[in-house]
Amino acid sequence: MSTSRGDIMKFKSKCKSIFNKIKNINYKNYFKTSILFMAFIITNLINSSILRMMTVKNYFDFKPILGDLAFLVIIGAFSYAIKAKKRFRYYFVWSIVFTALCVINSMYYNWFISFSSVSLLATLFQIADVGDAVVSQVLRFVDFIYLWQPIFMIFLYRSLKRRGYFKEITHKESRKKRAFHTLAVGGALFVIFICSLTSLEIGRLSKQWNRDYIVQKFGLYIYHVNDLVKSLEPKFSTLFGYDKAYKNFRDYYKNNTATRQENKYTDIFKGKNVITIHTESMQSVAMNTSFYGQEVTPNLNRIASEGIYFSNFYSQVSVGTSSDAEFTFNTSLLPVNNGTVFISYFDRYYYTLPKMLKEQGYTTVSMHGNNGSFWNRSVMHKNLGYDKFYSKSDFDIDEEIGLGLSDKSFFRQATEKLVEIDKKEGPFYATLIMLTNHTPFDEVDKYGEFPVTMDYETVDENGNTIKATANYLEGTTLGNYFKSAHYADSAIGELMTRLDEAGLLDDTILIFYGDHDAKISKKEYNFMYNYDPVNDSILDEDDPNYDEVDYYEYELNRKVPFIIWSKDIEHEEITTAMGMYDALPTISNMLGVYNKYQLGHDIINQSDNLVPFPNGNWLTNKVYYNNSKEEYLPLTSEPISEEYISANVEKAEELLNISDDIIVYDLIKNDLDKDEEE
Ligand code: GP9
Ligand code: MN
């Protein structure tokens, strides 16, 4: 459709008349008679800025303030359709909605380091299920400071009423005119806002996979309107965008299908039993930390030193945390950008490791000591291809720590079940999902003795050198985490012994993956790395020995372990950067199976590898790229070309989009159906 010259002229003159009307408004009268309206705008603007200050930290940026302002003025404009005396109710209802958004996002951000979404309402119930963790970590006083806004509105309204303000202004205004003028101002602000955006920013709004970025650039309210639209999109996915998504999908696999590549590990585990251990919140930092020469994770360290140890492995979870790890591990796809796969897309078809192994005659089971409804596992594990999912009701809950059944009891009972499963014909594939090492790590008395203190030398008042002990990590979240990780590791040690005693280790490979980091704050790491025992405090930031954990250090530290172990495998350490989505391609080559829809790579064949994260950040051996800031940290001394960065930015984006389309549009199923038809 082409736009004629006449249309442009008409549009121009319309704009001119709107701007003239705005110019001719009697502003003095306007402000005097709009006190509630003004208070509504300003107080909500303050709240959204406080939220940004507490989360993405760009509270003085012009763009999100303008975005929020335009939105609030437009919403506020409709209040003038209501009589002055009753208008307060309108402001109040919206104030409650906006305050609730701030409170929810503040809590949500603290937990997930992301903003909430309508599509994640179901996920919020999962938070409620994590009990104590919620009370100690989600419910913070600071999340409720936004409540001052509706309280202030009530006070203001009452005081204006007492002064007879509403009777007075009723005579002075024409409501229709006022509504129109205000709407025009809101519209003009919105146009200015849109004009200030770059095409990159608009592109990211439409994708919505970096929520932080969208709130940073567009403000809270536009983020939520966009989120609402995006969350409804899957409901209409069959109506819109399918053809384009399917074409992109076909093109992607035409250009990227690397058929199986032989390497020294190809088929070495063909036909063996496989036990995958989902090692809850196990972060590599636990494996690399010792106190008094005692390792936090001696068993995992021994397993890593005997098996194939992938020491540069990253989880790629989004807000679906554990469930996203289970999804990516079993499919080599990435988490979806709206909602979570386990809850919002449990009915799509996925080609998974359990399904691939079932085709080879395997029995497939998964086990977890929590409720089957948590993360919708009882439904989704079936869809992932597990013959049976053993959940809480299949175990005797004889010892509880944290979220439920203790790992030690879980492993003891799981081994008994595996012995029975092993009696069946053919090999088995089992996934054991651990539970104890889960935030908030505060049941310290149940983890067993593990001191997280430090000995140091100091000088007493007589000038003598004396030995002393600092309790520095005792009672901190990080210290408690190490104690909890030590417990989980000791449970793993017991599992190995039990499996061996049951004769299950001779023909079985074990796979360990850390599902995601332990969500411990930067502040805690700063304390550990900069602790001064003599003064029993953190070093001063000006101290030459002060080494701040910055954004990149923190992100790189979120690394988790990935180990493939069998009794007779020769040890090797693989240091190539890899993500959870590379696990399936790497393992399946060893097991003699292949998934043509995998997005990751068999890491044994890769010299450099791209690890995209759901927020658009990515990592290779050479670079960690920060998508929000569009900057990167080089990880080697090698010079980095602009082409290297832009090619990987594009590739990371492509992978996230293809994966998202596969999930939302059910493309694998549709592709297989088409192949069958042909
Ligand atoms: C719950 C457990 C924890 O059953 O897997 O889930 P998370 O909070 O880590 O996603
Ligand atoms: Mn988890």
XYZ file of C-alpha atoms and ligand atoms in Angstrom:
689
model
C 0.000 0.000 0.000
C 1.452 3.400 -0.900
C 0.826 6.616 1.014
C -0.280 9.480 -1.207
C 0.993 13.080 -0.919
C -2.527 14.167 0.099
C -2.464 11.747 3.049
C 0.834 13.180 4.256
C -0.506 16.745 4.014
C -3.633 15.778 5.948
C -1.526 14.106 8.637
C 0.720 17.187 8.903
C -2.178 19.597 9.299
C -3.786 17.320 11.908
C -0.514 17.295 13.886
C -0.287 21.080 13.582
C -3.778 21.577 14.940
C -3.058 19.210 17.864
C 0.136 21.105 18.703
C -1.718 24.429 18.499
C -4.324 23.155 20.899
C -1.596 22.052 23.320
C 0.025 25.510 23.002
C -3.202 27.310 23.776
C -4.016 25.436 26.960
C -4.371 27.668 30.023
C -1.652 25.958 32.014
C -2.059 27.962 35.202
C -5.677 26.948 35.513
C -4.810 23.453 34.334
C -2.283 22.833 37.138
C -4.410 24.486 39.814
C -7.330 22.242 39.036
C -5.312 19.059 38.534
C -3.666 18.491 41.885
C -4.771 14.874 42.218
C -3.833 14.147 38.643
C -0.368 15.659 39.125
C 0.141 13.760 42.374
C -0.895 10.542 40.637
C 1.685 11.076 37.865
C 4.549 12.229 40.070
C 4.166 9.627 42.816
C 3.930 6.738 40.375
C 6.897 8.121 38.487
C 8.862 8.206 41.737
C 7.921 4.597 42.474
C 8.950 3.306 39.066
C 12.252 5.190 39.440
C 12.837 3.683 42.889
C 12.226 0.261 41.386
C 14.799 0.899 38.675
C 17.198 2.219 41.304
C 16.841 -1.026 43.267
C 17.093 -3.308 40.237
C 18.727 -2.123 37.001
C 20.141 0.968 38.705
C 19.560 3.585 35.974
C 17.058 5.755 37.842
C 18.185 9.085 36.306
C 18.086 7.992 32.673
C 15.937 10.174 30.483
C 14.326 7.516 28.287
C 12.634 5.273 30.857
C 11.422 8.347 32.767
C 9.912 9.752 29.583
C 8.364 6.364 28.731
C 6.835 6.057 32.201
C 5.663 9.676 32.132
C 3.948 9.351 28.740
C 2.228 6.173 29.870
C 1.015 7.696 33.149
C -0.271 10.863 31.468
C -2.242 8.794 28.949
C -3.730 6.609 31.717
C -4.390 9.707 33.849
C -6.117 11.508 30.964
C -9.036 9.097 31.072
C -9.753 10.196 34.631
C -11.269 13.375 33.184
C -14.104 11.328 31.767
C -15.208 10.970 35.416
C -16.765 13.709 37.581
C -14.208 15.493 39.790
C -15.744 14.220 43.018
C -15.480 10.589 41.957
C -12.194 10.832 40.106
C -10.122 9.782 43.106
C -11.387 6.204 42.835
C -9.961 5.969 39.344
C -6.520 7.199 40.480
C -6.618 4.959 43.492
C -7.366 1.754 41.589
C -4.494 2.449 39.197
C -2.246 3.412 42.105
C -2.899 0.027 43.687
C -2.160 -1.732 40.392
C 1.095 0.199 39.847
C 2.213 -0.200 43.464
C 1.522 -3.932 43.278
C 3.616 -4.078 40.091
C 6.514 -2.404 41.928
C 6.251 -4.693 44.969
C 5.995 -7.848 42.856
C 8.849 -6.818 40.578
C 11.027 -5.839 43.501
C 10.530 -9.271 45.087
C 10.765 -11.069 41.786
C 13.970 -9.329 40.802
C 15.561 -10.204 44.098
C 14.821 -13.864 43.458
C 15.170 -14.295 39.687
C 17.290 -11.242 38.735
C 14.632 -10.483 36.156
C 11.279 -8.723 35.919
C 7.981 -10.503 36.347
C 5.678 -11.396 33.532
C 2.000 -12.212 33.163
C 3.056 -15.451 31.540
C 4.943 -16.229 34.741
C 1.987 -15.981 37.099
C 2.130 -19.744 37.422
C 5.830 -19.468 38.217
C 5.013 -17.207 41.132
C 3.165 -20.107 42.708
C 6.360 -22.121 42.400
C 8.087 -19.471 44.490
C 5.420 -19.853 47.112
C 6.215 -23.566 47.167
C 9.841 -23.021 48.131
C 8.686 -22.185 51.648
C 11.461 -20.949 53.903
C 13.501 -19.738 51.003
C 10.704 -17.281 50.269
C 10.406 -16.017 53.801
C 14.095 -15.319 54.206
C 14.946 -14.142 50.721
C 11.828 -12.966 48.925
C 10.019 -11.168 51.730
C 12.194 -8.152 52.464
C 10.953 -4.975 54.081
C 12.461 -2.883 51.319
C 10.126 -4.476 48.746
C 7.162 -2.822 50.431
C 8.385 0.760 50.494
C 6.285 1.474 47.393
C 3.183 1.348 49.561
C 3.767 4.961 50.563
C 2.202 5.967 47.241
C -1.441 4.830 47.738
C -1.231 5.993 51.384
C -0.092 9.427 50.247
C -2.919 9.562 47.694
C -5.487 8.865 50.424
C -4.091 11.634 52.637
C -3.991 14.102 49.797
C -7.540 13.297 48.740
C -8.858 13.720 52.286
C -7.112 17.018 52.808
C -8.367 18.396 49.451
C -11.882 17.248 50.275
C -11.753 18.963 53.644
C -10.809 22.210 51.918
C -13.772 21.960 49.530
C -11.386 21.692 46.578
C -13.566 19.357 44.536
C -16.645 21.593 44.704
C -14.554 24.494 43.553
C -12.973 22.842 40.509
C -16.213 21.313 39.279
C -17.348 24.744 38.038
C -14.159 25.664 36.260
C -13.549 22.858 33.809
C -15.075 21.173 30.804
C -14.305 17.500 31.322
C -14.300 16.563 27.638
C -11.848 19.317 26.796
C -9.605 18.474 29.703
C -9.518 14.788 28.790
C -8.668 15.611 25.194
C -5.930 18.089 26.082
C -4.321 15.721 28.557
C -4.481 12.853 26.111
C -2.848 15.084 23.485
C -0.016 15.923 25.900
C 0.422 12.227 26.708
C 0.391 11.398 22.990
C 2.971 14.091 22.258
C 5.226 12.787 25.029
C 4.852 9.312 23.624
C 5.831 10.475 20.124
C 8.909 12.220 21.540
C 9.732 9.030 23.421
C 9.404 6.856 20.304
C 11.565 9.306 18.317
C 14.305 9.015 20.962
C 14.601 5.243 20.465
C 17.143 3.563 18.246
C 16.147 0.764 15.875
C 18.150 -1.653 18.045
C 16.080 -0.708 21.088
C 12.818 -1.141 19.202
C 14.035 -4.516 17.893
C 14.767 -5.680 21.413
C 11.370 -4.568 22.631
C 9.724 -6.808 20.083
C 11.864 -9.799 21.138
C 11.575 -9.158 24.870
C 14.277 -11.682 25.818
C 16.319 -9.196 27.805
C 13.811 -7.929 30.368
C 16.397 -5.861 32.256
C 17.249 -4.032 29.097
C 13.626 -3.262 28.305
C 12.913 -1.814 31.739
C 16.171 0.125 31.520
C 15.273 1.706 28.173
C 11.467 1.781 28.112
C 10.510 2.030 31.751
C 8.377 -0.244 33.873
C 4.949 0.431 32.394
C 5.777 0.039 28.729
C 7.646 -3.137 29.652
C 4.488 -4.535 31.215
C 2.208 -3.526 28.352
C 4.638 -5.168 25.944
C 4.873 -8.206 28.178
C 1.101 -8.544 28.201
C 0.989 -8.463 24.413
C 3.903 -10.936 24.193
C 2.354 -13.258 26.748
C -0.875 -13.422 24.816
C 0.985 -14.040 21.582
C 1.505 -17.800 22.087
C -2.247 -18.167 22.426
C -2.534 -16.880 18.876
C 0.715 -18.342 17.613
C -0.983 -20.518 15.064
C -2.590 -17.416 13.608
C 0.443 -15.144 13.368
C 4.024 -15.592 12.311
C 3.997 -19.353 11.833
C 5.081 -19.359 8.188
C 7.993 -17.026 8.818
C 9.108 -19.030 11.849
C 8.940 -22.307 9.941
C 10.908 -20.861 7.031
C 13.628 -19.554 9.392
C 13.715 -22.931 11.099
C 14.133 -24.826 7.798
C 16.831 -22.389 6.641
C 18.667 -22.658 9.929
C 18.875 -26.430 9.856
C 19.735 -26.484 6.152
C 22.788 -24.340 6.910
C 23.706 -25.794 10.289
C 22.963 -29.492 10.363
C 26.347 -30.916 11.214
C 25.802 -34.632 10.903
C 27.472 -36.760 13.554
C 31.189 -36.184 13.682
C 33.450 -39.014 14.716
C 35.922 -38.437 17.511
C 37.765 -40.592 20.034
C 34.673 -40.781 22.246
C 32.162 -41.769 19.558
C 30.121 -44.808 20.671
C 32.364 -45.594 23.678
C 29.358 -45.822 25.996
C 26.925 -47.409 23.529
C 24.434 -49.593 25.380
C 25.653 -48.654 28.891
C 23.311 -47.607 31.698
C 23.307 -43.861 32.282
C 22.631 -42.090 35.590
C 22.454 -38.319 35.325
C 22.710 -36.438 38.597
C 21.096 -33.018 38.566
C 23.335 -31.440 41.189
C 21.186 -28.686 42.679
C 22.845 -25.229 42.861
C 26.332 -26.733 42.639
C 28.625 -23.972 41.473
C 32.245 -24.531 40.415
C 33.382 -22.112 43.115
C 32.414 -24.773 45.698
C 34.717 -27.263 43.977
C 37.565 -24.776 44.034
C 37.274 -23.767 47.685
C 38.914 -25.371 50.736
C 39.046 -24.547 54.433
C 42.085 -25.749 56.361
C 42.989 -27.939 53.378
C 39.579 -29.616 53.538
C 37.783 -29.342 50.192
C 34.128 -28.279 50.147
C 33.415 -31.016 47.592
C 36.041 -33.766 47.942
C 33.872 -36.381 46.190
C 33.023 -34.243 43.171
C 36.674 -33.219 42.952
C 37.757 -36.864 42.934
C 35.084 -37.740 40.325
C 36.267 -34.794 38.179
C 39.881 -35.927 38.472
C 38.953 -39.441 37.316
C 36.369 -38.721 34.617
C 35.987 -36.317 31.693
C 35.772 -32.946 33.408
C 34.348 -30.009 31.483
C 35.755 -27.196 33.573
C 34.357 -24.260 31.601
C 30.672 -25.159 31.642
C 27.785 -22.718 32.085
C 24.141 -23.219 32.856
C 21.811 -21.367 30.487
C 18.721 -21.175 32.635
C 16.147 -18.412 32.579
C 13.389 -17.913 35.143
C 12.529 -21.629 35.008
C 15.799 -22.387 36.924
C 15.878 -26.141 37.713
C 13.242 -26.927 35.101
C 15.081 -24.939 32.429
C 18.247 -26.916 33.204
C 16.343 -30.199 32.848
C 14.831 -28.961 29.590
C 18.068 -27.757 28.001
C 20.061 -30.777 29.151
C 17.559 -33.168 27.570
C 16.803 -31.262 24.350
C 19.798 -29.058 23.486
C 17.284 -26.202 23.075
C 17.297 -22.974 25.103
C 14.682 -21.740 27.591
C 11.744 -19.851 26.122
C 11.741 -16.061 26.451
C 8.191 -15.716 27.782
C 6.941 -17.998 30.500
C 8.749 -21.269 31.163
C 8.758 -24.325 28.944
C 7.687 -26.693 31.747
C 4.654 -24.583 32.598
C 3.636 -22.712 29.461
C 4.789 -25.110 26.720
C 4.467 -28.521 28.299
C 2.273 -29.703 25.421
C 4.778 -29.202 22.584
C 6.768 -32.019 21.026
C 10.472 -32.201 21.943
C 13.039 -34.650 20.655
C 14.963 -35.571 23.785
C 17.788 -37.696 25.126
C 15.373 -40.105 26.888
C 13.444 -40.514 23.627
C 16.650 -41.091 21.659
C 17.701 -43.769 24.149
C 14.262 -45.365 24.261
C 14.654 -45.961 20.526
C 17.736 -48.026 21.509
C 15.744 -50.148 23.949
C 16.456 -48.200 27.147
C 14.102 -47.929 30.122
C 13.939 -44.251 31.142
C 13.121 -42.922 34.597
C 13.545 -39.731 36.602
C 13.398 -39.262 40.365
C 13.009 -36.290 42.694
C 12.070 -35.976 46.363
C 9.701 -33.017 45.893
C 6.032 -32.812 44.820
C 5.384 -33.959 41.268
C 3.516 -30.735 40.564
C 6.564 -28.582 41.256
C 7.628 -27.134 37.922
C 4.875 -29.264 36.413
C 7.384 -32.128 36.361
C 4.876 -34.958 36.556
C 3.430 -33.786 33.234
C 6.573 -32.529 31.584
C 8.871 -35.454 32.438
C 6.483 -37.730 30.599
C 6.621 -35.407 27.621
C 10.420 -35.419 27.808
C 10.271 -39.180 27.294
C 10.692 -40.610 30.789
C 8.696 -43.813 31.244
C 8.162 -42.970 34.896
C 8.752 -39.962 37.141
C 9.194 -40.937 40.794
C 8.252 -37.961 42.970
C 7.720 -37.304 46.692
C 4.811 -39.765 46.985
C 7.078 -42.609 45.775
C 9.579 -42.037 48.593
C 9.487 -42.518 52.324
C 10.023 -38.997 53.678
C 12.076 -40.186 56.625
C 14.520 -37.284 56.829
C 13.808 -33.718 55.778
C 16.201 -30.873 55.101
C 15.263 -27.606 53.429
C 12.700 -28.161 50.673
C 11.994 -31.785 51.543
C 13.527 -35.250 51.481
C 17.248 -35.118 52.284
C 19.658 -36.018 49.499
C 21.187 -38.857 51.527
C 17.851 -40.566 52.088
C 16.815 -39.814 48.497
C 19.940 -41.484 47.086
C 19.552 -44.491 49.387
C 15.967 -45.064 48.211
C 16.792 -44.217 44.583
C 19.537 -46.865 44.570
C 17.015 -49.482 45.732
C 14.704 -48.475 42.874
C 17.552 -48.551 40.353
C 18.504 -52.071 41.435
C 14.942 -53.139 40.556
C 14.960 -51.224 37.269
C 18.290 -52.838 36.354
C 16.632 -56.248 36.521
C 14.467 -55.297 33.514
C 15.609 -56.227 30.046
C 17.864 -53.683 28.327
C 19.865 -50.755 29.730
C 18.367 -47.824 31.679
C 18.663 -44.058 31.619
C 17.926 -42.437 35.001
C 17.895 -38.805 36.079
C 18.224 -38.153 39.814
C 17.317 -34.602 40.792
C 18.918 -33.495 44.057
C 17.133 -31.125 46.439
C 18.976 -30.332 49.664
C 21.532 -27.839 48.378
C 18.893 -25.217 47.636
C 18.774 -21.591 48.730
C 18.492 -20.285 51.514
C 21.025 -22.887 52.847
C 20.035 -22.157 56.421
C 19.526 -25.589 58.000
C 23.168 -25.543 59.000
C 22.776 -27.891 61.945
C 21.623 -30.638 59.551
C 24.541 -30.381 57.127
C 27.161 -31.786 59.517
C 30.388 -30.222 60.798
C 32.244 -28.094 58.284
C 33.988 -25.005 59.691
C 34.148 -22.019 57.365
C 36.544 -20.052 59.535
C 40.062 -18.781 58.950
C 43.244 -18.918 61.092
C 45.510 -15.889 61.019
C 48.397 -14.343 62.880
C 48.199 -11.071 64.739
C 50.071 -9.123 67.391
C 48.675 -8.833 70.938
C 48.901 -5.772 73.229
C 52.343 -6.930 74.471
C 53.713 -7.041 70.947
C 53.740 -10.877 70.782
C 52.679 -12.653 67.594
C 49.700 -14.862 68.361
C 47.516 -17.239 66.361
C 43.797 -16.477 66.178
C 40.711 -17.776 64.384
C 38.280 -15.553 62.498
C 34.723 -16.806 62.172
C 34.405 -14.783 59.007
C 32.061 -16.911 56.864
C 30.181 -18.484 59.776
C 26.572 -17.298 59.596
C 26.877 -15.727 56.137
C 24.868 -17.066 53.171
C 28.073 -17.942 51.344
C 29.476 -19.768 54.375
C 26.209 -21.647 54.809
C 26.259 -22.461 51.107
C 29.670 -24.103 51.453
C 28.373 -26.176 54.375
C 25.302 -27.167 52.356
C 27.393 -27.982 49.263
C 29.650 -30.092 51.495
C 26.578 -32.045 52.624
C 25.417 -32.522 49.001
C 28.895 -33.700 48.068
C 28.960 -36.172 50.905
C 25.562 -37.485 49.703
C 27.139 -37.964 46.257
C 30.000 -39.886 47.899
C 27.476 -42.159 49.623
C 25.582 -42.668 46.356
C 28.765 -43.828 44.604
C 29.477 -46.319 47.394
C 25.917 -47.652 47.342
C 25.838 -47.995 43.551
C 29.171 -49.794 43.650
C 28.027 -52.129 46.405
C 24.890 -52.891 44.373
C 27.129 -53.783 41.427
C 25.649 -50.955 39.362
C 28.852 -49.059 38.619
C 30.432 -51.687 36.407
C 28.181 -51.101 33.442
C 26.965 -47.579 34.136
C 28.175 -44.101 33.305
C 27.485 -41.215 35.648
C 26.862 -37.673 34.467
C 26.891 -34.748 36.885
C 25.695 -31.275 36.015
C 25.210 -28.218 38.230
C 21.743 -26.955 37.272
C 22.479 -23.255 37.898
C 24.418 -21.006 40.241
C 23.500 -20.651 43.920
C 22.116 -17.086 43.530
C 24.508 -15.694 46.113
C 24.996 -11.939 45.971
C 28.072 -10.122 44.759
C 28.317 -8.567 48.206
C 28.920 -11.976 49.796
C 31.755 -12.776 47.377
C 33.239 -9.327 47.939
C 33.236 -10.032 51.642
C 34.955 -13.398 51.213
C 37.633 -12.161 48.838
C 38.350 -8.924 50.731
C 38.042 -9.986 54.325
C 40.570 -8.523 56.753
C 40.806 -10.885 59.776
C 42.811 -8.445 61.915
C 40.018 -5.851 61.888
C 37.261 -8.414 61.397
C 35.806 -6.422 58.511
C 35.941 -6.015 54.755
C 38.962 -4.092 53.402
C 38.426 -0.461 52.555
C 37.707 0.103 48.847
C 40.815 2.345 48.701
C 43.040 -0.390 50.126
C 45.567 -1.565 47.482
C 44.629 -5.183 48.289
C 40.918 -4.576 47.721
C 39.778 -6.637 44.733
C 36.179 -5.909 43.818
C 34.061 -8.644 42.227
C 32.748 -6.723 39.231
C 29.900 -7.605 36.850
C 32.048 -9.818 34.634
C 33.822 -11.596 37.447
C 30.459 -12.337 39.009
C 28.983 -13.667 35.766
C 32.036 -15.832 35.028
C 31.914 -17.149 38.576
C 28.413 -18.551 37.921
C 30.118 -21.490 36.214
C 28.843 -24.938 37.228
C 30.408 -28.415 37.021
C 29.811 -30.935 34.237
C 31.443 -34.346 34.551
C 31.087 -37.635 32.684
C 32.451 -40.519 34.716
C 32.743 -44.250 34.362
C 34.905 -46.773 36.165
C 37.311 -47.298 33.301
C 37.360 -43.927 31.490
C 40.677 -42.134 31.226
C 40.703 -38.687 32.840
C 40.609 -35.628 30.580
C 39.866 -31.988 31.311
C 38.046 -30.090 28.568
C 38.452 -26.341 28.963
C 36.511 -25.150 25.912
C 33.654 -22.831 26.933
C 30.384 -24.708 26.776
C 26.780 -24.374 27.841
C 24.093 -26.751 29.014
C 22.870 -26.973 25.408
C 26.164 -28.645 24.437
C 25.609 -31.476 26.935
C 23.226 -33.525 24.783
C 25.347 -33.379 21.591
C 28.477 -34.310 23.568
C 26.911 -37.203 25.476
C 24.860 -38.563 22.602
C 27.923 -39.013 20.414
C 29.426 -41.135 23.201
C 26.204 -43.150 23.434
C 25.911 -43.669 19.699
C 22.733 -41.633 19.168
C 22.063 -38.372 17.335
C 19.546 -35.524 17.516
C 19.219 -33.552 14.326
C 17.443 -30.700 16.125
C 20.225 -30.039 18.635
C 21.335 -26.422 18.790
C 24.512 -27.074 20.789
C 27.637 -28.892 19.699
C 29.644 -31.947 20.592
C 32.275 -29.996 22.475
C 34.987 -32.561 21.735
C 34.941 -31.346 18.113
C 34.994 -27.622 18.917
C 38.041 -25.410 19.370
C 35.956 -22.318 20.165
C 32.291 -22.405 21.051
C 29.449 -19.947 21.533
C 27.395 -20.057 24.738
C 24.321 -17.803 24.414
C 22.449 -16.906 27.593
C 18.687 -16.259 27.605
C 19.202 -12.531 28.283
C 21.271 -12.143 25.101
C 24.661 -12.151 26.844
C 27.093 -14.687 25.422
C 30.427 -16.253 26.099
C 33.200 -17.882 24.073
C 36.747 -18.872 25.009
C 37.780 -15.360 24.060
C 35.050 -13.009 25.247
C 32.212 -12.485 27.720
C 29.664 -10.203 26.047
C 27.234 -8.019 27.991
C 24.147 -7.549 25.835
C 22.589 -4.727 27.864
C 25.655 -2.550 27.729
C 26.827 -3.792 24.306
C 30.350 -4.175 25.655
C 32.572 -7.142 26.423
C 35.418 -8.424 28.507
C 38.239 -10.103 26.552
C 39.227 -13.359 28.232
C 42.589 -13.829 26.516
C 45.337 -11.475 25.360
C 44.356 -12.172 21.752
C 43.036 -9.075 19.923
C 39.285 -9.233 19.294
C 37.985 -8.007 15.952
C 34.703 -6.184 15.503
C 33.628 -8.902 13.085
C 34.125 -11.539 15.796
C 31.809 -9.647 18.114
C 29.137 -8.815 15.557
C 29.124 -12.358 14.099
C 28.619 -13.839 17.575
C 25.992 -11.253 18.550
C 24.084 -12.257 15.425
C 24.578 -15.986 16.008
C 23.505 -15.782 19.662
C 20.388 -13.906 18.619
C 19.653 -16.412 15.878
C 19.988 -19.366 18.268
C 17.679 -17.758 20.825
C 15.104 -16.959 18.154
C 15.185 -20.378 16.506
C 14.879 -22.100 19.862
C 12.003 -19.832 20.869
C 10.194 -20.451 17.587
C 10.651 -24.228 17.921
C 8.996 -24.106 21.327
C 6.238 -21.574 20.661
C 5.219 -22.863 17.211
C 5.827 -26.551 17.948
C 8.117 -26.679 14.932
C 9.743 -30.078 15.517
C 6.366 -31.772 15.528
C 5.273 -29.880 12.444
C 8.545 -30.695 10.717
C 8.258 -34.416 11.477
C 4.607 -34.395 10.327
C 5.637 -32.724 7.063
C 8.447 -35.244 6.531
C 5.955 -38.060 7.019
C 3.576 -36.527 4.474
C 6.356 -36.202 1.878
C 12.340 -28.033 43.381
C 13.761 -27.965 43.050
C 14.246 -26.535 43.060
O 11.747 -29.266 43.266
O 14.085 -28.638 41.898
O 13.932 -25.826 41.949
P 14.639 -24.409 41.656
O 14.126 -23.447 42.703
O 16.118 -24.602 41.759
O 14.196 -24.049 40.275
Mn 17.644 -25.745 40.875
